PDB file of N, CA and C in Angstrom:
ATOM      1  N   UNK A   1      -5.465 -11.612  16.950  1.00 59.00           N
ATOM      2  CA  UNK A   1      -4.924 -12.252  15.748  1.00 59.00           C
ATOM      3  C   UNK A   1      -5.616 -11.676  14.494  1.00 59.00           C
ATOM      4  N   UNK A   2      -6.822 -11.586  14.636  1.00 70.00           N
ATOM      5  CA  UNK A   2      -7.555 -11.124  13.289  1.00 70.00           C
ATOM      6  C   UNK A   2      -6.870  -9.510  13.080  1.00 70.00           C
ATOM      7  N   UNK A   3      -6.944  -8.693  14.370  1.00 74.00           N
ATOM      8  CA  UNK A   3      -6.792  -7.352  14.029  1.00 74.00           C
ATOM      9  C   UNK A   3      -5.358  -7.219  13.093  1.00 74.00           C
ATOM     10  N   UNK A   4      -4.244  -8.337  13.798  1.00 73.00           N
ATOM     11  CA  UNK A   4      -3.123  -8.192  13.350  1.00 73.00           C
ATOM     12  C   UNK A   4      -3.313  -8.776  11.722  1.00 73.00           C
ATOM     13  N   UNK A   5      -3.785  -9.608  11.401  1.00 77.00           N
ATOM     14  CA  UNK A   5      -4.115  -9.727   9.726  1.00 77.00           C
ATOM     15  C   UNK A   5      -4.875  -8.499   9.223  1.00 77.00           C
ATOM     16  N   UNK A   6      -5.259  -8.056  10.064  1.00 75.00           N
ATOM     17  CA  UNK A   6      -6.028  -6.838   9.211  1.00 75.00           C
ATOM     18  C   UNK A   6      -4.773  -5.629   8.705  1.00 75.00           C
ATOM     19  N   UNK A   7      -4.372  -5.224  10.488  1.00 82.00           N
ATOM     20  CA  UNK A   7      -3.368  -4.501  10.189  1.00 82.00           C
ATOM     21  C   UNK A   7      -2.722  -4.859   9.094  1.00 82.00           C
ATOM     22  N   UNK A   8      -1.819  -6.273   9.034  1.00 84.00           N
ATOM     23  CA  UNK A   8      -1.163  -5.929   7.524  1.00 84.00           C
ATOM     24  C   UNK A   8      -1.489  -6.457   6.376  1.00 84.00           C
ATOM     25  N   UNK A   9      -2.752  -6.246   6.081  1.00 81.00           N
ATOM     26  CA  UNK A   9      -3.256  -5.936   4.957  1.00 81.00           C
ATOM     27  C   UNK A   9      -3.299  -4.406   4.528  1.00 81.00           C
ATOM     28  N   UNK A  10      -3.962  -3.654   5.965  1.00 87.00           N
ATOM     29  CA  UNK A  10      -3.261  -2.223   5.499  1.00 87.00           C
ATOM     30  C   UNK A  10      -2.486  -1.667   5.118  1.00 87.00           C
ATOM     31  N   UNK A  11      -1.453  -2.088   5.841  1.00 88.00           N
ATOM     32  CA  UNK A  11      -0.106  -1.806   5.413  1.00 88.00           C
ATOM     33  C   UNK A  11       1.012  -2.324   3.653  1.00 88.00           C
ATOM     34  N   UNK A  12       0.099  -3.750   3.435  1.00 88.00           N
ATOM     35  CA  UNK A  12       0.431  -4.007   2.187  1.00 88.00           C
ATOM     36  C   UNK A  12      -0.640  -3.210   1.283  1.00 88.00           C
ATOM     37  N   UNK A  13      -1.499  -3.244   1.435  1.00 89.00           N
ATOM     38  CA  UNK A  13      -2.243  -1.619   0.647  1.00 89.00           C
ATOM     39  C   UNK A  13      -2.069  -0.879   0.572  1.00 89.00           C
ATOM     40  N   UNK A  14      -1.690  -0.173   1.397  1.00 92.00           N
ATOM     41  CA  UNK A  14      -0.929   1.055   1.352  1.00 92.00           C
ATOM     42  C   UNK A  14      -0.013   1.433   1.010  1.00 92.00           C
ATOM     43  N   UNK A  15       1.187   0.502   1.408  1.00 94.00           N
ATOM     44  CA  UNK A  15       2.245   0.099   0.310  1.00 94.00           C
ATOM     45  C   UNK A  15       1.962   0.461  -1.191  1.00 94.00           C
ATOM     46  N   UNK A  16       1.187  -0.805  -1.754  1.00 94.00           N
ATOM     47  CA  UNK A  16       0.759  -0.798  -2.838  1.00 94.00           C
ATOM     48  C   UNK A  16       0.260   0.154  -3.943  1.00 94.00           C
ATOM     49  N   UNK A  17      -0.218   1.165  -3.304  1.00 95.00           N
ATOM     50  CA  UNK A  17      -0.935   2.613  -3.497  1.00 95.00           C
ATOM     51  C   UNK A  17       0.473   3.151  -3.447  1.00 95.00           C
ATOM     52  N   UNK A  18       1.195   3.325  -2.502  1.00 95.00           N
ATOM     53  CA  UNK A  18       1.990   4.317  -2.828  1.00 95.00           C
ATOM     54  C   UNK A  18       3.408   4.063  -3.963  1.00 95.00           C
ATOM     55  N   UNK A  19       3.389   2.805  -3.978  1.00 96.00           N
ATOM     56  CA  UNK A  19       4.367   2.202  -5.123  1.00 96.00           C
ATOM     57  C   UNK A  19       3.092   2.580  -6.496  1.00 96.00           C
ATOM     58  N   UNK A  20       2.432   3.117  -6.786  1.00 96.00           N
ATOM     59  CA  UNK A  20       1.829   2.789  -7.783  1.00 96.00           C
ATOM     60  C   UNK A  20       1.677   4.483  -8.108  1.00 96.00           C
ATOM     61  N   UNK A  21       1.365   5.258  -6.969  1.00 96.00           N
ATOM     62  CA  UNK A  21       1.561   6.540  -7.043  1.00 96.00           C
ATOM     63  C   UNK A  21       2.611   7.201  -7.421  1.00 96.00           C
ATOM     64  N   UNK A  22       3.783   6.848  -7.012  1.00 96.00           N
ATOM     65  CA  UNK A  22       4.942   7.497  -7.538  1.00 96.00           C
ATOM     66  C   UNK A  22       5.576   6.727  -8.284  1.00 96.00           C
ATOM     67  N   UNK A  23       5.026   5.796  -9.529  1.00 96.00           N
ATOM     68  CA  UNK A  23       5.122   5.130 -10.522  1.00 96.00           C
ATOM     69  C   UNK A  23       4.364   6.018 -11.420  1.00 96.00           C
ATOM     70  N   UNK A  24       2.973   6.538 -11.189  1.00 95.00           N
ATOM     71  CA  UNK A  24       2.572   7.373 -12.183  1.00 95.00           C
ATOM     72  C   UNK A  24       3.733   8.843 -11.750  1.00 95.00           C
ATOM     73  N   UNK A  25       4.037   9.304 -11.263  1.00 94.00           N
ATOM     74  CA  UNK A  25       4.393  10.805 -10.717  1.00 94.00           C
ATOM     75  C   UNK A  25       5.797  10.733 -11.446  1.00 94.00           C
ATOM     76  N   UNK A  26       6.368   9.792 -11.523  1.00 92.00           N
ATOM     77  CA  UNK A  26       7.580   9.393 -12.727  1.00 92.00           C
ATOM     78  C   UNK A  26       7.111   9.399 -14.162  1.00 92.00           C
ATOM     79  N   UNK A  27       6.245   8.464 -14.281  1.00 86.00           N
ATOM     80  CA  UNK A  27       5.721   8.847 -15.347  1.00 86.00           C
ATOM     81  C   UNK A  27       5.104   9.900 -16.686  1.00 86.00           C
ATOM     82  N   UNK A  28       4.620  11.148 -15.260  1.00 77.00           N
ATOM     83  CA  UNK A  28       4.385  12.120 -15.982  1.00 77.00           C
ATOM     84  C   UNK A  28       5.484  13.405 -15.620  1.00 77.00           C
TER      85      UNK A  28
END
């Protein structure tokens, strides 16, 4: 159970990073 909260925390991080990455990459 814990690993699986971990897992998606990764996965919403990572997410997060990459919505934010190709938010700047539009940007410039």
């Amino acid at each position: 159970m814990k690993q699986l909260t971990l897992d998606s925390c990764t996965q919403n991080c990572t997410f997060r990073l990459f919505i934010m990455a190709t938010m700047l990459w539009f940007e410039h």
